[in-house]
XYZ file of N, CA, C and O in Angstrom:
484
model
N 1.507 -0.769 0.352
C 0.345 -0.710 0.105
C 0.887 1.610 -0.205
O 1.974 1.305 1.006
N 0.983 2.573 -0.496
C 0.984 3.758 -0.869
C 0.611 4.144 -0.124
O -0.660 4.924 -0.415
N 1.163 5.599 0.455
C 0.495 7.326 0.509
C 0.521 7.736 -0.640
O 0.741 7.624 -1.746
N -0.234 8.783 -0.657
C -0.689 9.569 -1.263
C 0.773 10.164 -1.581
O 0.543 10.251 -2.726
N 1.271 10.869 -1.116
C 2.638 11.625 -1.406
C 3.709 10.243 -1.619
O 4.276 10.906 -2.833
N 3.655 9.581 -2.322
C 4.434 8.128 -2.210
C 3.669 8.171 -3.179
O 4.731 7.368 -4.555
N 2.351 8.207 -4.093
C 1.946 7.671 -5.611
C 2.125 8.617 -6.326
O 2.751 9.211 -7.031
N 2.033 10.420 -5.395
C 2.753 11.350 -6.146
C 3.953 11.442 -6.512
O 3.831 11.480 -7.587
N 4.473 10.793 -5.789
C 6.249 11.245 -6.272
C 6.051 9.863 -7.418
O 7.145 10.457 -8.230
N 5.686 8.656 -7.292
C 5.809 7.520 -8.582
C 5.520 8.114 -9.479
O 6.037 7.089 -11.029
N 4.618 8.673 -9.629
C 4.106 8.877 -10.852
C 4.156 10.217 -11.720
O 3.967 11.592 -12.644
N 4.962 11.592 -10.197
C 5.202 12.710 -11.096
C 3.673 13.477 -11.006
O 4.301 14.499 -11.988
N 2.786 13.827 -9.639
C 2.340 14.597 -10.203
C 1.822 14.687 -8.254
O 3.058 14.758 -7.178
N 0.797 15.990 -8.339
C 1.046 16.015 -6.555
C 0.005 15.657 -6.042
O -0.321 15.053 -6.953
N 0.249 15.888 -4.920
C -0.756 14.858 -4.301
C -2.088 15.637 -4.959
O -3.132 15.164 -4.223
N -1.864 17.218 -4.400
C -3.619 18.002 -5.447
C -4.217 17.130 -5.968
O -5.673 16.993 -6.686
N -3.419 17.122 -7.429
C -3.869 15.899 -8.613
C -4.872 14.957 -7.908
O -6.285 14.404 -8.280
N -4.301 14.389 -7.398
C -4.598 12.823 -7.312
C -5.852 13.160 -6.454
O -6.945 12.006 -6.304
N -5.658 13.928 -5.002
C -6.994 14.778 -4.169
C -8.638 15.076 -5.526
O -8.978 15.177 -5.470
N -8.107 15.818 -6.259
C -8.790 16.493 -7.487
C -9.118 15.232 -8.491
O -10.665 15.247 -8.222
N -8.278 13.755 -9.047
C -9.113 12.970 -9.320
C -10.311 12.356 -8.684
O -10.168 11.573 -8.653
N -9.679 12.472 -7.067
C -11.405 12.192 -6.357
C -11.737 12.622 -6.178
O -12.956 11.522 -6.272
N -11.260 14.094 -6.069
C -12.924 14.867 -5.950
C -13.882 14.198 -7.109
O -15.594 14.641 -7.452
N -13.009 14.231 -8.273
C -13.888 13.632 -9.650
C -14.560 12.501 -9.890
O -15.053 12.137 -10.841
N -14.281 12.041 -8.532
C -14.736 9.957 -8.666
C -13.557 8.850 -9.979
O -14.144 8.501 -10.359
N -13.021 9.513 -10.424
C -12.019 9.525 -11.001
C -11.277 8.005 -10.682
O -10.971 6.475 -11.286
N -11.192 8.565 -9.020
C -10.330 7.322 -8.734
C -10.606 7.047 -6.988
O -11.148 8.187 -6.083
N -10.573 6.238 -6.413
C -11.561 5.864 -5.190
C -10.562 4.993 -4.092
O -10.686 3.487 -4.056
N -9.788 5.742 -4.089
C -8.748 5.223 -2.816
C -8.779 4.721 -1.404
O -10.225 5.225 -1.434
N -8.658 3.542 -0.615
C -9.176 3.349 0.324
C -8.322 4.520 1.035
O -8.116 4.690 1.101
N -9.429 3.949 3.274
C -8.216 4.488 3.979
C -8.299 3.741 4.719
O -9.067 2.508 4.387
N -6.926 4.059 5.477
C -6.792 3.783 6.865
C -7.671 4.219 7.469
O -8.719 4.975 7.808
N -7.151 3.597 8.953
C -7.772 3.957 10.158
C -8.308 5.052 10.576
O -9.482 5.800 11.354
N -7.089 6.052 10.102
C -7.303 7.781 9.882
C -7.742 8.709 9.187
O -7.574 9.205 9.258
N -8.674 7.689 7.843
C -8.884 8.517 6.910
C -7.884 8.812 5.824
O -8.186 9.811 5.718
N -6.860 8.385 5.987
C -5.583 8.200 5.137
C -5.680 7.795 3.746
O -5.884 6.920 4.221
N -5.857 8.492 3.004
C -5.715 7.287 1.489
C -4.768 6.510 1.177
O -3.326 7.364 2.144
N -4.643 5.347 0.739
C -4.316 4.556 0.870
C -4.607 3.660 -0.577
O -5.450 4.036 -1.108
N -3.270 3.541 -1.091
C -3.227 3.208 -2.730
C -2.442 1.526 -2.535
O -1.924 2.129 -2.303
N -3.115 0.700 -4.261
C -2.285 -0.426 -3.890
C -1.943 -0.529 -5.656
O -2.197 0.733 -5.771
N -1.272 -1.273 -5.786
C -1.364 -1.369 -6.840
C -1.776 -1.431 -8.217
O -1.740 -0.842 -9.251
N -3.520 -1.809 -7.997
C -4.230 -1.077 -9.211
C -4.747 -0.271 -9.662
O -4.755 0.392 -10.482
N -4.566 1.000 -7.613
C -4.435 2.272 -7.518
C -3.291 2.377 -8.729
O -3.886 3.489 -9.446
N -2.300 2.141 -8.064
C -1.271 3.109 -9.512
C -1.361 2.178 -10.955
O -1.042 3.727 -12.023
N -1.891 0.769 -11.207
C -1.739 0.871 -12.474
C -2.890 1.715 -13.438
O -2.591 2.117 -14.244
N -3.795 1.702 -12.847
C -4.952 2.693 -12.293
C -4.991 3.874 -13.558
O -5.504 5.067 -14.466
N -3.874 4.209 -12.314
C -3.816 6.677 -12.001
C -2.061 6.777 -13.668
O -3.028 7.926 -14.339
N -1.512 5.248 -14.491
C -0.680 5.353 -14.900
C -1.547 5.487 -16.162
O -1.041 6.439 -17.434
N -2.255 4.663 -16.186
C -3.026 5.010 -17.658
C -4.284 5.940 -17.579
O -4.110 6.831 -19.281
N -4.969 6.708 -16.617
C -5.573 8.229 -16.921
C -4.230 8.703 -16.681
O -4.764 9.857 -18.050
N -2.860 8.765 -16.694
C -1.756 10.207 -17.456
C -1.844 9.820 -18.843
O -1.882 10.927 -19.138
N -2.077 8.845 -18.787
C -1.618 8.330 -20.253
C -2.987 8.956 -20.838
O -2.576 9.210 -22.116
N -3.791 9.226 -20.893
C -5.347 9.631 -21.708
C -4.843 10.725 -21.592
O -4.917 11.684 -22.425
N -4.385 11.299 -20.436
C -4.567 12.880 -20.068
C -3.045 13.558 -21.605
O -3.709 14.512 -21.681
N -2.225 12.397 -21.216
C -1.281 12.860 -21.940
C -1.708 13.123 -23.525
O -0.930 14.034 -24.562
N -2.381 12.013 -23.929
C -2.765 12.357 -25.515
C -4.398 13.324 -25.503
O -5.082 12.815 -26.198
N -4.204 13.958 -24.277
C -5.452 15.187 -24.890
C -6.797 14.227 -24.878
O -7.762 15.539 -24.988
N -7.292 13.294 -23.941
C -8.487 12.950 -23.541
C -8.910 13.642 -22.037
O -8.628 13.904 -21.467
N -10.206 14.306 -22.688
C -10.818 15.646 -21.709
C -11.103 14.814 -20.790
O -11.847 13.698 -20.181
N -11.265 15.488 -19.740
C -10.918 14.577 -18.287
C -13.308 14.500 -18.262
O -13.059 13.668 -17.256
N -13.663 14.822 -18.656
C -14.802 14.741 -18.502
C -15.519 12.805 -19.275
O -15.817 12.207 -18.757
N -14.388 13.090 -20.334
C -14.201 11.891 -21.325
C -13.433 10.614 -20.026
O -14.052 9.219 -20.029
N -12.289 10.887 -19.698
C -11.794 10.150 -18.690
C -13.091 9.984 -17.240
O -13.031 8.503 -16.507
N -13.691 10.584 -17.085
C -14.646 10.628 -15.578
C -15.934 9.923 -16.017
O -16.080 8.785 -15.770
N -16.349 10.118 -17.143
C -17.485 9.038 -18.166
C -17.026 7.506 -18.056
O -16.866 6.384 -17.521
N -15.534 7.398 -18.781
C -14.849 5.926 -19.096
C -14.620 5.124 -17.083
O -15.375 4.255 -17.037
N -14.368 6.219 -16.421
C -14.251 5.082 -14.920
C -16.103 5.068 -14.291
O -15.884 4.374 -13.975
N -16.593 5.865 -14.751
C -18.118 4.925 -14.107
C -18.061 3.900 -14.625
O -18.954 2.964 -13.982
N -18.299 4.275 -16.444
C -18.318 3.233 -17.344
C -17.796 1.873 -16.146
O -18.686 0.839 -16.299
N -17.012 1.560 -15.866
C -15.744 0.520 -15.688
C -15.829 0.474 -14.554
O -16.792 -0.868 -13.962
N -16.716 1.302 -13.374
C -17.588 1.347 -12.166
C -18.963 0.456 -12.161
O -19.167 -0.507 -11.452
N -19.452 0.695 -13.427
C -21.153 0.298 -13.149
C -21.177 -1.241 -13.739
O -21.530 -2.337 -12.987
N -19.868 -1.753 -13.897
C -19.479 -3.324 -14.503
C -18.898 -3.514 -16.033
O -19.787 -3.225 -17.354
N -19.448 -4.483 -15.844
C -19.081 -5.411 -17.506
C -20.075 -5.165 -18.079
O -19.877 -5.508 -19.249
N -21.187 -5.086 -17.657
C -22.453 -4.673 -18.566
C -22.160 -2.909 -19.678
O -22.751 -2.855 -20.392
N -20.934 -3.370 -19.577
C -20.863 -1.425 -20.078
C -19.183 -1.743 -20.935
O -19.077 -0.509 -21.774
N -19.338 -2.724 -20.844
C -17.878 -3.026 -22.383
C -17.946 -2.009 -23.506
O -17.594 -1.507 -23.913
N -19.348 -2.646 -23.967
C -19.321 -1.576 -24.963
C -18.954 -0.970 -25.136
O -18.437 -0.133 -26.158
N -19.948 0.646 -24.388
C -19.766 2.240 -24.248
C -18.389 2.148 -24.197
O -17.715 3.548 -24.715
N -17.445 1.287 -23.073
C -15.733 1.809 -23.100
C -15.368 1.347 -24.100
O -14.270 1.611 -24.680
N -15.381 0.256 -24.882
C -14.658 -0.203 -26.160
C -14.844 1.110 -26.904
O -13.693 1.670 -27.665
N -16.346 1.967 -26.717
C -16.822 3.253 -28.308
C -15.684 4.204 -27.728
O -14.980 5.033 -28.576
N -15.657 4.379 -26.009
C -15.346 5.162 -25.477
C -13.413 5.046 -26.609
O -12.946 6.466 -26.909
N -13.032 4.416 -25.581
C -11.265 4.016 -26.284
C -11.031 4.437 -27.556
O -10.411 4.588 -28.438
N -12.370 3.738 -28.568
C -11.935 3.872 -30.239
C -11.805 5.105 -30.478
O -11.575 5.393 -31.220
N -13.107 6.025 -29.766
C -13.461 7.372 -30.499
C -11.953 8.254 -30.566
O -11.196 8.541 -31.193
N -11.092 7.574 -28.894
C -10.455 8.266 -28.246
C -8.920 8.487 -29.456
O -8.536 9.332 -29.715
N -8.550 6.401 -29.489
C -7.976 6.190 -30.564
C -7.774 7.167 -31.815
O -7.037 7.614 -32.608
N -9.084 7.702 -32.553
C -8.743 7.836 -33.678
C -8.685 9.580 -33.761
O -7.733 10.120 -34.169
N -8.827 9.966 -32.648
C -8.514 11.679 -32.422
C -7.304 11.794 -32.819
O -6.168 12.273 -32.581
N -6.665 10.571 -31.851
C -4.708 10.396 -31.574
C -4.673 10.187 -32.824
O -3.044 10.310 -32.722
N -4.898 9.450 -33.727
C -4.188 9.111 -34.825
C -4.613 9.854 -35.655
O -3.667 10.629 -36.692
N -5.458 11.100 -36.101
C -5.285 12.290 -35.869
C -4.112 13.228 -35.449
O -3.735 13.812 -36.438
N -3.898 12.813 -34.531
C -3.189 14.265 -33.568
C -1.607 13.684 -34.366
O -1.135 14.820 -34.947
N -1.516 12.580 -34.536
C -0.489 12.061 -34.977
C -0.023 12.156 -36.456
O 0.783 13.247 -36.973
N -1.324 11.944 -37.419
C -1.267 13.279 -38.505
C -1.090 14.107 -38.661
O 0.194 15.255 -39.958
N -2.191 15.318 -37.189
C -0.852 16.561 -37.645
C 0.243 16.999 -37.003
O 0.887 17.532 -37.965
N 0.839 16.090 -36.830
C 2.161 16.578 -35.617
C 3.329 15.920 -37.546
O 4.109 16.498 -37.310
N 2.389 14.809 -37.528
C 3.889 14.591 -38.570
C 3.885 15.566 -39.886
O 4.089 15.364 -41.151
N 2.541 16.213 -40.545
C 2.111 17.276 -41.305
C 3.312 18.398 -40.683
O 3.964 19.191 -41.780
N 3.153 18.529 -39.757
C 3.771 19.784 -39.188
C 5.064 19.707 -39.063
O 6.112 20.431 -39.303
N 5.599 18.597 -38.769
C 6.914 18.075 -38.483
C 7.972 18.378 -39.878
O 8.961 18.870 -40.388
N 7.115 17.571 -41.698
C 7.417 18.032 -42.842
C 7.640 19.576 -42.661
O 8.684 19.593 -43.674
N 6.358 20.235 -42.537
C 6.480 21.590 -42.739
C 7.411 22.496 -41.997
O 8.489 23.745 -43.085
N 7.800 21.931 -40.951
C 8.872 22.656 -39.921
C 10.201 21.958 -41.178
O 11.175 22.984 -40.476
N 10.198 21.069 -41.231
C 11.785 20.621 -42.048
C 11.919 21.141 -42.697
O 13.182 20.976 -43.352
N 11.109 21.006 -43.726
C 10.889 21.709 -45.408
C 12.038 23.585 -45.094
O 12.666 24.597 -45.508
N 10.731 24.567 -44.110
C 11.214 25.482 -43.304
C 12.705 25.736 -43.018
O 13.597 25.878 -43.452
N 13.074 24.678 -42.449
C 14.172 24.290 -41.951
C 15.421 24.316 -43.638
O 16.931 25.399 -42.721
N 15.535 23.397 -44.255
C 15.793 23.290 -44.791
C 16.255 24.134 -45.897
O 17.404 24.761 -46.354
N 15.689 25.037 -46.404
C 15.208 26.412 -46.873
C 16.200 27.413 -45.858
O 17.111 27.876 -47.130
N 15.769 27.537 -45.115
C 16.769 28.224 -44.570
C 18.046 27.841 -44.168
O 18.704 28.634 -44.387
N 18.320 27.134 -44.017
C 19.917 26.261 -43.986
C 20.755 26.755 -45.630
O 22.027 27.323 -45.561
N 19.367 26.527 -46.805
C 20.149 27.080 -48.320
C 20.314 28.076 -48.264
O 21.572 28.287 -48.724
N 19.449 29.097 -47.368
C 20.094 30.911 -47.443
C 21.390 30.831 -46.788
O 22.290 31.452 -47.538
N 21.335 30.521 -45.815
C 22.677 30.748 -45.176
C 23.578 30.148 -45.857
O 24.581 30.682 -45.677
N 23.700 29.422 -46.841
C 24.816 28.300 -46.948
C 25.463 28.935 -48.125
O 26.226 29.621 -48.320
N 24.181 29.762 -49.029
C 25.018 30.767 -50.317
C 24.616 31.627 -49.680
O 25.948 32.487 -50.389
N 24.468 32.475 -48.687
C 25.343 34.410 -48.476
C 26.580 33.551 -47.888
O 27.599 35.307 -47.573
N 26.838 32.508 -47.148
C 28.857 32.382 -46.933
C 29.118 32.402 -47.952
O 30.746 32.471 -48.233
N 29.002 31.172 -49.282
C 29.576 31.317 -50.634
C 30.109 33.197 -51.110
O 29.818 33.998 -51.005
């Protein structure tokens, strides 16, 4: 079991972020006899998944919806699948946009390097 500060350090987030995720019902940690939050390996794995979704710009509302569906049980499998497939499509669009932007930047950089080289000669 991990404390909130241990999980925060492990994941590179603040304890405030973890409390916020709890407030938003994205995670529900266990509590000890003193009311302190305790996280097990399944909590850490779930939070890693949530952090990855955040890194790929999944809106918090969709993460919250996914968490809600997961808690509801197996009968929500299709809805969770659809949510993740939609997000994967959004990620694939992001990748295409980033690749196009990278190509444009590479072309512009090559142009400037050629101009600089011409002026040196």
